[in-house]
mmCIF file of C-alpha atoms and ligand atoms in Angstrom:
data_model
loop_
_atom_site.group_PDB
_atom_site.id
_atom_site.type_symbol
_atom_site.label_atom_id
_atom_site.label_comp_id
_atom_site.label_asym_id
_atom_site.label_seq_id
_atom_site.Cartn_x
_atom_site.Cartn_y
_atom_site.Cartn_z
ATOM 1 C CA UNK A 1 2.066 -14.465 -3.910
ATOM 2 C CA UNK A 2 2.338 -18.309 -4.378
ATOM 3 C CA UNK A 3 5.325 -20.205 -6.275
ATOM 4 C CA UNK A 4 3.183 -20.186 -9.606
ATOM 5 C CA UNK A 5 0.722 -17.898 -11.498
ATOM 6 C CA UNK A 6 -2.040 -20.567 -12.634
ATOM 7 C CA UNK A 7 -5.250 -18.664 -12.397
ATOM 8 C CA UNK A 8 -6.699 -15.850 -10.736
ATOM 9 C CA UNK A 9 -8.268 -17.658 -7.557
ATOM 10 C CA UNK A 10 -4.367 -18.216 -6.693
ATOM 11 C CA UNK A 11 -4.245 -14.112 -6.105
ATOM 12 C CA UNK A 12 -5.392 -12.556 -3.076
ATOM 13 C CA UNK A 13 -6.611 -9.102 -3.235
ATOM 14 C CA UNK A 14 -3.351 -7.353 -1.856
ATOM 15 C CA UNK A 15 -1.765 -9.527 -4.461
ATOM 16 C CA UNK A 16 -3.660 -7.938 -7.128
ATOM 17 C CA UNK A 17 -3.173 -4.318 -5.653
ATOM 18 C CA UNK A 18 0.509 -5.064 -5.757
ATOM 19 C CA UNK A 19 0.628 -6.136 -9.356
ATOM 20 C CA UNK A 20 -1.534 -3.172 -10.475
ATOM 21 C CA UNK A 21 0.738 -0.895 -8.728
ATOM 22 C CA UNK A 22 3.627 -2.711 -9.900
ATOM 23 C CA UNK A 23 2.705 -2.945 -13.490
ATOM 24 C CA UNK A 24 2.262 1.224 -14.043
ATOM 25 C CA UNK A 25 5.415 1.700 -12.521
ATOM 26 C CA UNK A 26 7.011 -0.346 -14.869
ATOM 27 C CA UNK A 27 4.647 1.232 -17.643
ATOM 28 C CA UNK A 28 5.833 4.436 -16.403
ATOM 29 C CA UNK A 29 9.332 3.648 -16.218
ATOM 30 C CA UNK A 30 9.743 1.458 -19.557
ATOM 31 C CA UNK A 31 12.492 3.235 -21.088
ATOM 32 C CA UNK A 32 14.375 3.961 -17.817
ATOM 33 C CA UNK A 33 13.810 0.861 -15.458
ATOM 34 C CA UNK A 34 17.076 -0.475 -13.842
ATOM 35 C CA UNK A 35 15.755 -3.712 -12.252
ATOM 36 C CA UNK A 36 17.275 -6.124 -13.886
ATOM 37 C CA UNK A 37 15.061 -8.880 -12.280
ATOM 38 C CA UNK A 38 15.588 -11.481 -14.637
ATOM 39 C CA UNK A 39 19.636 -11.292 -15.274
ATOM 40 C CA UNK A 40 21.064 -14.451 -15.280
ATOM 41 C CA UNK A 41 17.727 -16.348 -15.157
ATOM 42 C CA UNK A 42 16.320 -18.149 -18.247
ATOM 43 C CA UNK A 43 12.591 -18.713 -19.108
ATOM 44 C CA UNK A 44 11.237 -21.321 -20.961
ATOM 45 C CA UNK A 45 8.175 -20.857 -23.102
ATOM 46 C CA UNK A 46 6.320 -23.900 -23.964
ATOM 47 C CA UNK A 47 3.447 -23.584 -26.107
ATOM 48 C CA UNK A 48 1.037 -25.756 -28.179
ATOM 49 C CA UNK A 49 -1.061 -23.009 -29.160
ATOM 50 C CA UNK A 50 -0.425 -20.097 -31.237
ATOM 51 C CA UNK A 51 -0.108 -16.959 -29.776
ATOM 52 C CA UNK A 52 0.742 -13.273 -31.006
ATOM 53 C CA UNK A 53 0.627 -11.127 -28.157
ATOM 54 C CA UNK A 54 0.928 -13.577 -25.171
ATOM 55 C CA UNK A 55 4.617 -15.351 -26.755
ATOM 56 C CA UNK A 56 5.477 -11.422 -28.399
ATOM 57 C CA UNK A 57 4.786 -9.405 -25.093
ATOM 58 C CA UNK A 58 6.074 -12.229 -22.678
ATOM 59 C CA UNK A 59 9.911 -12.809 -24.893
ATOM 60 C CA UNK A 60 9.884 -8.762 -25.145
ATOM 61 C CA UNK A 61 9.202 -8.586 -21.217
ATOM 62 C CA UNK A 62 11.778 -11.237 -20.594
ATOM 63 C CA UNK A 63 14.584 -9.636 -22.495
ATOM 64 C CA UNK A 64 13.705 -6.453 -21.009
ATOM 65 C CA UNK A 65 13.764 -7.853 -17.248
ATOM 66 C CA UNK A 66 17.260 -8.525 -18.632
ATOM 67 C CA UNK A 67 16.764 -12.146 -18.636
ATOM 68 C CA UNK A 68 16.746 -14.855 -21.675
ATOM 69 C CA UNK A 69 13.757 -16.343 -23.360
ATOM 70 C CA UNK A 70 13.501 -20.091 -24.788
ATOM 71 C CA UNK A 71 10.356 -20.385 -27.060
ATOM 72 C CA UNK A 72 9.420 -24.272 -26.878
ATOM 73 C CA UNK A 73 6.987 -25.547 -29.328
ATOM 74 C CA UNK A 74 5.808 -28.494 -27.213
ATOM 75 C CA UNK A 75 5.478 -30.502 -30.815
ATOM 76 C CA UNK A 76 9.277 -30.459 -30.909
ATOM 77 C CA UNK A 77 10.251 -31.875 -27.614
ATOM 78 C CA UNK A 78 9.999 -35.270 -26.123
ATOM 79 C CA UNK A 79 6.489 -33.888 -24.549
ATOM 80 C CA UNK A 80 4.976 -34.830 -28.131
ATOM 81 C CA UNK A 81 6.288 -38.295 -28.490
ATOM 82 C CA UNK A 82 5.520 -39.414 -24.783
ATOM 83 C CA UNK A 83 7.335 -37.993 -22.352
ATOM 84 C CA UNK A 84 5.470 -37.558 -19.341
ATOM 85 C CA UNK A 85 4.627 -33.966 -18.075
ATOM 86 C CA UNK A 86 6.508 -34.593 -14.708
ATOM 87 C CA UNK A 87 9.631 -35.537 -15.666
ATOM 88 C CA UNK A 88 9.729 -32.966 -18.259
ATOM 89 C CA UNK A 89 8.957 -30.592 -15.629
ATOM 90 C CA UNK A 90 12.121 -32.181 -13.153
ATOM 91 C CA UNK A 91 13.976 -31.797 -15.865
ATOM 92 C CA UNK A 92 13.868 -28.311 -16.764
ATOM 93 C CA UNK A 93 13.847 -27.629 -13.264
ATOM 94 C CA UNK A 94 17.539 -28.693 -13.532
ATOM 95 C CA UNK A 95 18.219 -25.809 -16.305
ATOM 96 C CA UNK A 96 16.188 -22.965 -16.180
ATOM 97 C CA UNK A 97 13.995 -21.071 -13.641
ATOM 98 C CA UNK A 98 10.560 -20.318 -14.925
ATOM 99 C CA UNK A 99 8.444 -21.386 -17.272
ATOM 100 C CA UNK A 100 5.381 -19.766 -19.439
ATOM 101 C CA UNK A 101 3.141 -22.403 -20.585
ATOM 102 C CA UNK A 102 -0.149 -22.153 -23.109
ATOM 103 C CA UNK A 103 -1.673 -25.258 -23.720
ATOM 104 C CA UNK A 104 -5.461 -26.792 -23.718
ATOM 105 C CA UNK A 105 -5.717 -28.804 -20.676
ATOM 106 C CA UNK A 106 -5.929 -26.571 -17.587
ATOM 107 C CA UNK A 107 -4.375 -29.691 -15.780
ATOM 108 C CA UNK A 108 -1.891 -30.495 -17.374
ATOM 109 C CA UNK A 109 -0.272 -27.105 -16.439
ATOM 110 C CA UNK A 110 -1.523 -27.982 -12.786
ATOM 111 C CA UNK A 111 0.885 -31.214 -12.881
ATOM 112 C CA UNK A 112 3.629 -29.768 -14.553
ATOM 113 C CA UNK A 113 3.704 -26.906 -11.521
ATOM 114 C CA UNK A 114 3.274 -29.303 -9.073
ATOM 115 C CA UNK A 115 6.505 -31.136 -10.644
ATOM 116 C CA UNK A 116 8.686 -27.982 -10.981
ATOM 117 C CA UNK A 117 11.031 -26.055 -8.956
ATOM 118 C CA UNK A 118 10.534 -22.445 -10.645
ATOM 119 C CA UNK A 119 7.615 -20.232 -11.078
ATOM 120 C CA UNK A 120 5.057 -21.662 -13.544
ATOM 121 C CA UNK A 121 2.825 -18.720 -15.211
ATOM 122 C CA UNK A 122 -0.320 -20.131 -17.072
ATOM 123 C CA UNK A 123 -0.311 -17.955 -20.745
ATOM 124 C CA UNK A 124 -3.896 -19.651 -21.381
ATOM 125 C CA UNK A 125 -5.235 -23.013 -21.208
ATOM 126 C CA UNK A 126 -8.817 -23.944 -22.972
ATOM 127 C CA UNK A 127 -10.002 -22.815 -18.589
ATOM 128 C CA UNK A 128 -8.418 -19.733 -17.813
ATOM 129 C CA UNK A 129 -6.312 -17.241 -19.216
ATOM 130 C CA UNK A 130 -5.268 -15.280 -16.068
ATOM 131 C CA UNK A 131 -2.581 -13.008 -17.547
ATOM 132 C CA UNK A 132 -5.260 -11.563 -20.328
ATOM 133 C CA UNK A 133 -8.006 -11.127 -17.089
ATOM 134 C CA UNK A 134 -4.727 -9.470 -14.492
ATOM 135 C CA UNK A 135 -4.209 -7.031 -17.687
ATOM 136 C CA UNK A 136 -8.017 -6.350 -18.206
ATOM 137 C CA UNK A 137 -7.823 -5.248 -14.843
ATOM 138 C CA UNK A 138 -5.022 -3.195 -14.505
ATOM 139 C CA UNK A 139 -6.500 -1.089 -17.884
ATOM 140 C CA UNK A 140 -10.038 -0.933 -16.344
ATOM 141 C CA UNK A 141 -8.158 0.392 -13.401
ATOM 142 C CA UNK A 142 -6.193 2.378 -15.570
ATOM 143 C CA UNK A 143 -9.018 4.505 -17.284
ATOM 144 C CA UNK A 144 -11.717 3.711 -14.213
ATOM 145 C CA UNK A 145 -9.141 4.974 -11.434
ATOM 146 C CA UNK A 146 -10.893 1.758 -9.561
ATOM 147 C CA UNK A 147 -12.249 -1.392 -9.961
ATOM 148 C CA UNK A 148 -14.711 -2.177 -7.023
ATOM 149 C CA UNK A 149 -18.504 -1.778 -8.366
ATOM 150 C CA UNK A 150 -17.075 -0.904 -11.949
ATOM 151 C CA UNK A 151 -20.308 -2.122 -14.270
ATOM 152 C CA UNK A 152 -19.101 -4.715 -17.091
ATOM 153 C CA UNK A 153 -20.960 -6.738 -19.495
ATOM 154 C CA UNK A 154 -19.761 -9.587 -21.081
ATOM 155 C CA UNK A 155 -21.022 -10.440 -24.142
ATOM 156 C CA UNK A 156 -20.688 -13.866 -25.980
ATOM 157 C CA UNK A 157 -19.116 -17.051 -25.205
ATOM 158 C CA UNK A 158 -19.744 -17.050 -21.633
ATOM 159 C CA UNK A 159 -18.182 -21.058 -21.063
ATOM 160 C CA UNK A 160 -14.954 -19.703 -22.171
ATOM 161 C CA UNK A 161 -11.508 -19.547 -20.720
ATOM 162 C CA UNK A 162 -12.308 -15.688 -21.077
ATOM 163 C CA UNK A 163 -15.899 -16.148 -19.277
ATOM 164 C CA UNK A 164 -14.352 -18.290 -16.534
ATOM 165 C CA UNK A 165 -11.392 -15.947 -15.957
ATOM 166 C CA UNK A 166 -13.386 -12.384 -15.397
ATOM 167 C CA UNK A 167 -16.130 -14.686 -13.396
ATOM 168 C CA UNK A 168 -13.040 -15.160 -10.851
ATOM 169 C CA UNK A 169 -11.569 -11.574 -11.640
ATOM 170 C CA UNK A 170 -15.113 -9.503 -10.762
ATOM 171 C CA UNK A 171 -14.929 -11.740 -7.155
ATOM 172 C CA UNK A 172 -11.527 -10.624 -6.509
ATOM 173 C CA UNK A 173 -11.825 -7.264 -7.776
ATOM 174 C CA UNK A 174 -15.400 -6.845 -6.720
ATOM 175 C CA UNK A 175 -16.370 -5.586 -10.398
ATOM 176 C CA UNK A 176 -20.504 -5.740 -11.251
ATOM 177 C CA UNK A 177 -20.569 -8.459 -13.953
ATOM 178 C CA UNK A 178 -23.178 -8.891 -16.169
ATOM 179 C CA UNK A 179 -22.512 -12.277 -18.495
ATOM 180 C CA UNK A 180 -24.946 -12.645 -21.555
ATOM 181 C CA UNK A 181 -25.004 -15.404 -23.829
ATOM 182 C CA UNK A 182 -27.599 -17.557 -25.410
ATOM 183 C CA UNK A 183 -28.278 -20.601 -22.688
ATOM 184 C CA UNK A 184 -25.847 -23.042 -24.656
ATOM 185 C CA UNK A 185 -23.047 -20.964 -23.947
ATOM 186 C CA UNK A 186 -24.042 -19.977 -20.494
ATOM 187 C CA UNK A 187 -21.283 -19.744 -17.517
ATOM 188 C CA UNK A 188 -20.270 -23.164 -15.634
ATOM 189 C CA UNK A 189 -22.789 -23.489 -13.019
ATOM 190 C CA UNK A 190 -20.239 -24.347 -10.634
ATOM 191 C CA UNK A 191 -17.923 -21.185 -11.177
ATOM 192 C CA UNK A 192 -21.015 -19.411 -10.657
ATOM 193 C CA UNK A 193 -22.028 -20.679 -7.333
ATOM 194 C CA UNK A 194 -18.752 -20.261 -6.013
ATOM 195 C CA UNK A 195 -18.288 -16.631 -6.653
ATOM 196 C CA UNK A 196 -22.003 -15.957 -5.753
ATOM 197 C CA UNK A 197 -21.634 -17.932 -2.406
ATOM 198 C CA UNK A 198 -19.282 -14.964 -1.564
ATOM 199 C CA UNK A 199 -21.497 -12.104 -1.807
ATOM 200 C CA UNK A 200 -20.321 -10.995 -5.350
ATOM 201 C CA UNK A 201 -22.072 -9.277 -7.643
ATOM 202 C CA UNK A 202 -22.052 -11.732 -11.047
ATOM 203 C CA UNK A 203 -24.693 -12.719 -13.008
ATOM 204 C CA UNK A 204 -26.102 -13.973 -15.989
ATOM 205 C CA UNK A 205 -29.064 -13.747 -18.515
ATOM 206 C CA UNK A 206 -30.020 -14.178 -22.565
ATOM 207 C CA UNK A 207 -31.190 -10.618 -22.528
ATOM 208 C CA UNK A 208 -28.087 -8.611 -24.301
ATOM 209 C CA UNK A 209 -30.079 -5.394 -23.964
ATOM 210 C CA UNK A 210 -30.578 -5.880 -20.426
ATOM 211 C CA UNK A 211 -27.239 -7.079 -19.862
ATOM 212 C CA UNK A 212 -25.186 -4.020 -21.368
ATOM 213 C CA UNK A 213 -27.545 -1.059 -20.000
ATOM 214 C CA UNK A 214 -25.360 0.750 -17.488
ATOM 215 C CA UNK A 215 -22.269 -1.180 -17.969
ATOM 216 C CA UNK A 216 -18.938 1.261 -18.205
ATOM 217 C CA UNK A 217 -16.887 -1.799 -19.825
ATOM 218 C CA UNK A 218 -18.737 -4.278 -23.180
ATOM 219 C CA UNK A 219 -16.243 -6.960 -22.728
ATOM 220 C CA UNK A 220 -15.998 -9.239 -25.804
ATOM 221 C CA UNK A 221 -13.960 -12.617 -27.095
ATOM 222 C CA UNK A 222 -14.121 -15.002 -30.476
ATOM 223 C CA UNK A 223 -16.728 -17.349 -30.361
ATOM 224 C CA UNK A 224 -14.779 -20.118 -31.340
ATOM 225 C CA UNK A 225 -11.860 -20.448 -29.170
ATOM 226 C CA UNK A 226 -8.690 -22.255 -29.988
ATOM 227 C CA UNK A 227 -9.761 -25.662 -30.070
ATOM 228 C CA UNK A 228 -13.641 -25.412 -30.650
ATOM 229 C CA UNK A 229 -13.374 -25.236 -34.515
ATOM 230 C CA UNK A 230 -15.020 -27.806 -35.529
ATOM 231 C CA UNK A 231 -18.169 -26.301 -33.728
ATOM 232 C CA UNK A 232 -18.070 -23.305 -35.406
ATOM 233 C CA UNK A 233 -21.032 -23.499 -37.601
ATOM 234 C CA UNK A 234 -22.849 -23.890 -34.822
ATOM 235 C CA UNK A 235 -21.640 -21.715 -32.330
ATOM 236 C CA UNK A 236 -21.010 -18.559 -35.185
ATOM 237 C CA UNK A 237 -25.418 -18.994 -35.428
ATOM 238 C CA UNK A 238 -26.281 -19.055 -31.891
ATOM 239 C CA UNK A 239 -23.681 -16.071 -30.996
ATOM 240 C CA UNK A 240 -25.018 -13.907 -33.629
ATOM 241 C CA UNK A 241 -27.507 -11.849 -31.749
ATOM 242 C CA UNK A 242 -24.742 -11.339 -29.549
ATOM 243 C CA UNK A 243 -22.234 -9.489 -32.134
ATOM 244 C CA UNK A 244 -20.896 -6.057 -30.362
ATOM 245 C CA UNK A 245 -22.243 -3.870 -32.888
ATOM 246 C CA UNK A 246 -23.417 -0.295 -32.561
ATOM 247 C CA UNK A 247 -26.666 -0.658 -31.530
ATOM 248 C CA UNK A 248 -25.810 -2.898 -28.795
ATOM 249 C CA UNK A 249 -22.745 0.083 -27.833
ATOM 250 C CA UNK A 250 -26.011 2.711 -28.069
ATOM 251 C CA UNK A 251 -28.041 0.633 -25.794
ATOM 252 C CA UNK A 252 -24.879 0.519 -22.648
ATOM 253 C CA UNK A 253 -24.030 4.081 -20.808
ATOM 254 C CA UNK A 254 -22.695 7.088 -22.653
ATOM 255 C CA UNK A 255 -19.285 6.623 -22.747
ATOM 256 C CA UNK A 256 -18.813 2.540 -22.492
ATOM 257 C CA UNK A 257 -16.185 1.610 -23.157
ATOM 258 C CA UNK A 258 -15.515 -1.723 -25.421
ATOM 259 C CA UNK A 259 -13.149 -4.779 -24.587
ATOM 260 C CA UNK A 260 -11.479 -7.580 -26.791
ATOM 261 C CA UNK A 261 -8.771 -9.644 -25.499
ATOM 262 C CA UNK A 262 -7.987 -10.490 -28.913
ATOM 263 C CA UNK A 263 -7.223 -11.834 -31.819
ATOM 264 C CA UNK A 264 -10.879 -10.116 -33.469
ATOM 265 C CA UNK A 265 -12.877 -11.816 -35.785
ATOM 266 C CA UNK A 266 -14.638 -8.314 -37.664
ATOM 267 C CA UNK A 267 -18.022 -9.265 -38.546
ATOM 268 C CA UNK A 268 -18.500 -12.157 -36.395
ATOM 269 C CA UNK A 269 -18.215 -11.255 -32.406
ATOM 270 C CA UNK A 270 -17.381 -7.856 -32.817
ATOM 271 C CA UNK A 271 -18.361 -5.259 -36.103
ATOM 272 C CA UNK A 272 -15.170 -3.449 -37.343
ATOM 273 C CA UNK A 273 -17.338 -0.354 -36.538
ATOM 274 C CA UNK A 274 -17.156 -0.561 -33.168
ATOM 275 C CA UNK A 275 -13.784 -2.041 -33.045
ATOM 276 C CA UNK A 276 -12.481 1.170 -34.700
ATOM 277 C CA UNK A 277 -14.603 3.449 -32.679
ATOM 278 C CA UNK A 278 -13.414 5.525 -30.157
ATOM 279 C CA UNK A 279 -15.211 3.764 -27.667
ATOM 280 C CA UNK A 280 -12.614 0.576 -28.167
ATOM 281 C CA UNK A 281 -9.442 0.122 -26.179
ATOM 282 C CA UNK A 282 -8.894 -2.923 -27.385
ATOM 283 C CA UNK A 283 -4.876 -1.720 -28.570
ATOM 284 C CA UNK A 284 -4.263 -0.025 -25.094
ATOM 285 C CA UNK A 285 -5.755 -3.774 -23.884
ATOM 286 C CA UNK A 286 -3.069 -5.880 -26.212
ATOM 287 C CA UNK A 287 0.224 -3.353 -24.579
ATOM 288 C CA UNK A 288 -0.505 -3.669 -20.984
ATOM 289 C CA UNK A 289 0.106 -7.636 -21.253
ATOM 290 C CA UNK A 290 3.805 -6.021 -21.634
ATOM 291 C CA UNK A 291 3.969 -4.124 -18.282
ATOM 292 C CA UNK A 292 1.520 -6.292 -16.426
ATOM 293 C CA UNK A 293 3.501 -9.719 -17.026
ATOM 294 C CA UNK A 294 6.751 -7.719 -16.406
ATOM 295 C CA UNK A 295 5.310 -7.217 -13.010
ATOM 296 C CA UNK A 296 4.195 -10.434 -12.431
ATOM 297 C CA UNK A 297 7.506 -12.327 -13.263
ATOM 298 C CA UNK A 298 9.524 -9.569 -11.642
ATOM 299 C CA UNK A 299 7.351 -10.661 -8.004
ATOM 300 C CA UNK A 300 7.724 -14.294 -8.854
ATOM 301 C CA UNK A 301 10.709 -14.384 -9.601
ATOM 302 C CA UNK A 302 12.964 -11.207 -7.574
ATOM 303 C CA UNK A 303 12.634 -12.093 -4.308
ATOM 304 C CA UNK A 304 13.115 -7.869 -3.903
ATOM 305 C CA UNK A 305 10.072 -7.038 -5.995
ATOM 306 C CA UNK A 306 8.473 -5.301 -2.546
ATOM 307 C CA UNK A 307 11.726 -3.146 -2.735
ATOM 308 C CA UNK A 308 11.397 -2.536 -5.895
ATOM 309 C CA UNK A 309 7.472 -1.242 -5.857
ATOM 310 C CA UNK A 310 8.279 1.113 -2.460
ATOM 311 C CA UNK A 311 11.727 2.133 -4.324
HETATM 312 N N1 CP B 401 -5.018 -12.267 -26.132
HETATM 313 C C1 CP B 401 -4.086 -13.220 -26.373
HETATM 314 O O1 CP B 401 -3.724 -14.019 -25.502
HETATM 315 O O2 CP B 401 -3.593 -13.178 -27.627
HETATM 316 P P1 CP B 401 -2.637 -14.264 -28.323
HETATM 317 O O3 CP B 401 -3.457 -15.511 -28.534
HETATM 318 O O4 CP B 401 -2.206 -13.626 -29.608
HETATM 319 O O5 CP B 401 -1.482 -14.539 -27.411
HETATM 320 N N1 NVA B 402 -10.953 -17.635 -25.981
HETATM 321 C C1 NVA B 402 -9.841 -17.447 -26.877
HETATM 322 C C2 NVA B 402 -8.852 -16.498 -26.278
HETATM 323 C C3 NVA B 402 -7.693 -16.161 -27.180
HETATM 324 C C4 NVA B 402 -6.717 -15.241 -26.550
HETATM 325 C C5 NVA B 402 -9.208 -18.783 -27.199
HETATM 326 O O1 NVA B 402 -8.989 -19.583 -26.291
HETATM 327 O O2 NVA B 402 -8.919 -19.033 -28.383
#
């Protein structure tokens, strides 16, 4: 694996077989895992977004790994008065020895990496949210016992940091991706021709019916992301045909089963029908970002995570 955790093109496919198997034996193991990875190592947490799960499940993780968590709200340091991105990122690098960052420009967390001497893990910027999409995997895995040719349809904002992160994901994980969204919202043409130069199988059309028949997985997100909301008028009336409701859940195989990375907005891309259905796994979703970023900072940062995974 690289130094840093930025986004899923970073990840090769043995990486990603490694974290999978890495992340259920932690799962597995939660209450009786000795690998204190972490001990002695601190991890700072910068973040100028909010967050429930990602700051919850990565301080939880951290203490767990037996190591100690900093939460830095980036409006409190120097960052927000001025200071440049590099030097806070030399700086740290003279204190601590990883850092979790969420914040809305994609390269921002690109030069702060390129600046630091520890591990950088990317917990969402407004491109790519690679820990949600690593998780996503590891539970389609989890319930699919594979991922290669796995049918999914994703349904809604498809020029999202969601969109863009299982365009990458489906390439490296060879899933059959089916993106549907009205043509504003339609995938980044560029992300698109890269993954499609490469044989995979991703594609895109208006047609939510079409879209969702066969697929195993209805993958959904909010339609206004963090930092969109003054376009939500907008955006909440050309998503609407696109709400996961039941009769779009009726019109994918028997059995689909239905995907939020959360937080849900009931009524708007999702109905609270199918969010409480059985079909949803939307909870099991939200607790694998536990063991999955446990096993991604344990092979960052233990240089005996291989041990570790054969132990
Ligand atoms: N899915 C996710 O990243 O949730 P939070 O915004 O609550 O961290
Ligand atoms: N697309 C959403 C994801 C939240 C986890 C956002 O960026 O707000």
């Amino acid at each position: 694996m690289k130094k840093d955790l930025l986004n899923v093109e970073d990840l090769t496919s043995a990486d990603l077989a490694n974290i999978i198997a890495l992340s259920e034996k932690i799962k597995l193991n939660r209450l009786d895992w000795h690998h204190l990875s972490l001990a002695g190592k601190s991890i700072g947490m910068i973040f100028s977004k909010s967050s429930t799960r990602t700051r919850v499940s990565f301080e939880v993780g951290i203490s767990e790994l037996g190591g100690n968590s900093l939460f830095l709200d980036s409006n409190d340091m120097q960052l927000g008065r001025g200071e440049t991105i590099a030097d806070t990122a030399k700086v740290l690098s003279r204190y601590i020895h990883g850092v979790v960052i969420r914040t809305y420009s994609h390269d921002d967390v690109v030069e702060f990496a390129k600046n630091a001497h520890f591990p950088v893990i990317n917990a969402l910027t407004d491109e790519f949210h690679p820990c949600q999409i690593l998780t996503d995997l590891f539970t389609i895995n989890e319930f699919s016992g594979k991922l290669d040719g796995v049918k999914v349809a994703y349904v809604g904002d498809c020029a999202s940091n969601m969109a863009n992160s299982i365009i990458l994901a489906a390439k490296l994980a060879g899933l059959d991706l089916v993106l549907t969204s009205p043509e504003k919202y339609k995938p980044h043409a560029e992300l698109m021709d890269s993954v499609n130069s490469d044989n995979s199988n991703v594609s895109w059309t208006t047609d939510v019916y079409a879209a969702v028949k066969d697929a195993e997985y209805i993958y959904t997100d909010v339609w206004v992301s963090m930092g969109d909301e003054k376009e939500k008028e907008e955006r909440v009336e050309l998503l609407s045909p696109y709400q996961v409701n039941m009769d779009i859940v009726s019109a994918a195989s028997t059995g689909v089963r239905v995907m939020h990375c959360l937080p849900a907005h009931r009524g708007e891309e999702i109905s609270e029908e199918v969010l409480n259905s059985n079909q949803s796994i939307v909870f099991d979703q939200a607790e694998n970002r536990l063991h999955v970023q446990k096993a991604i900072m344990t092979m960052l940062l233990d240089e005996n995570w291989d041990q570790i995974l054969k132990a």
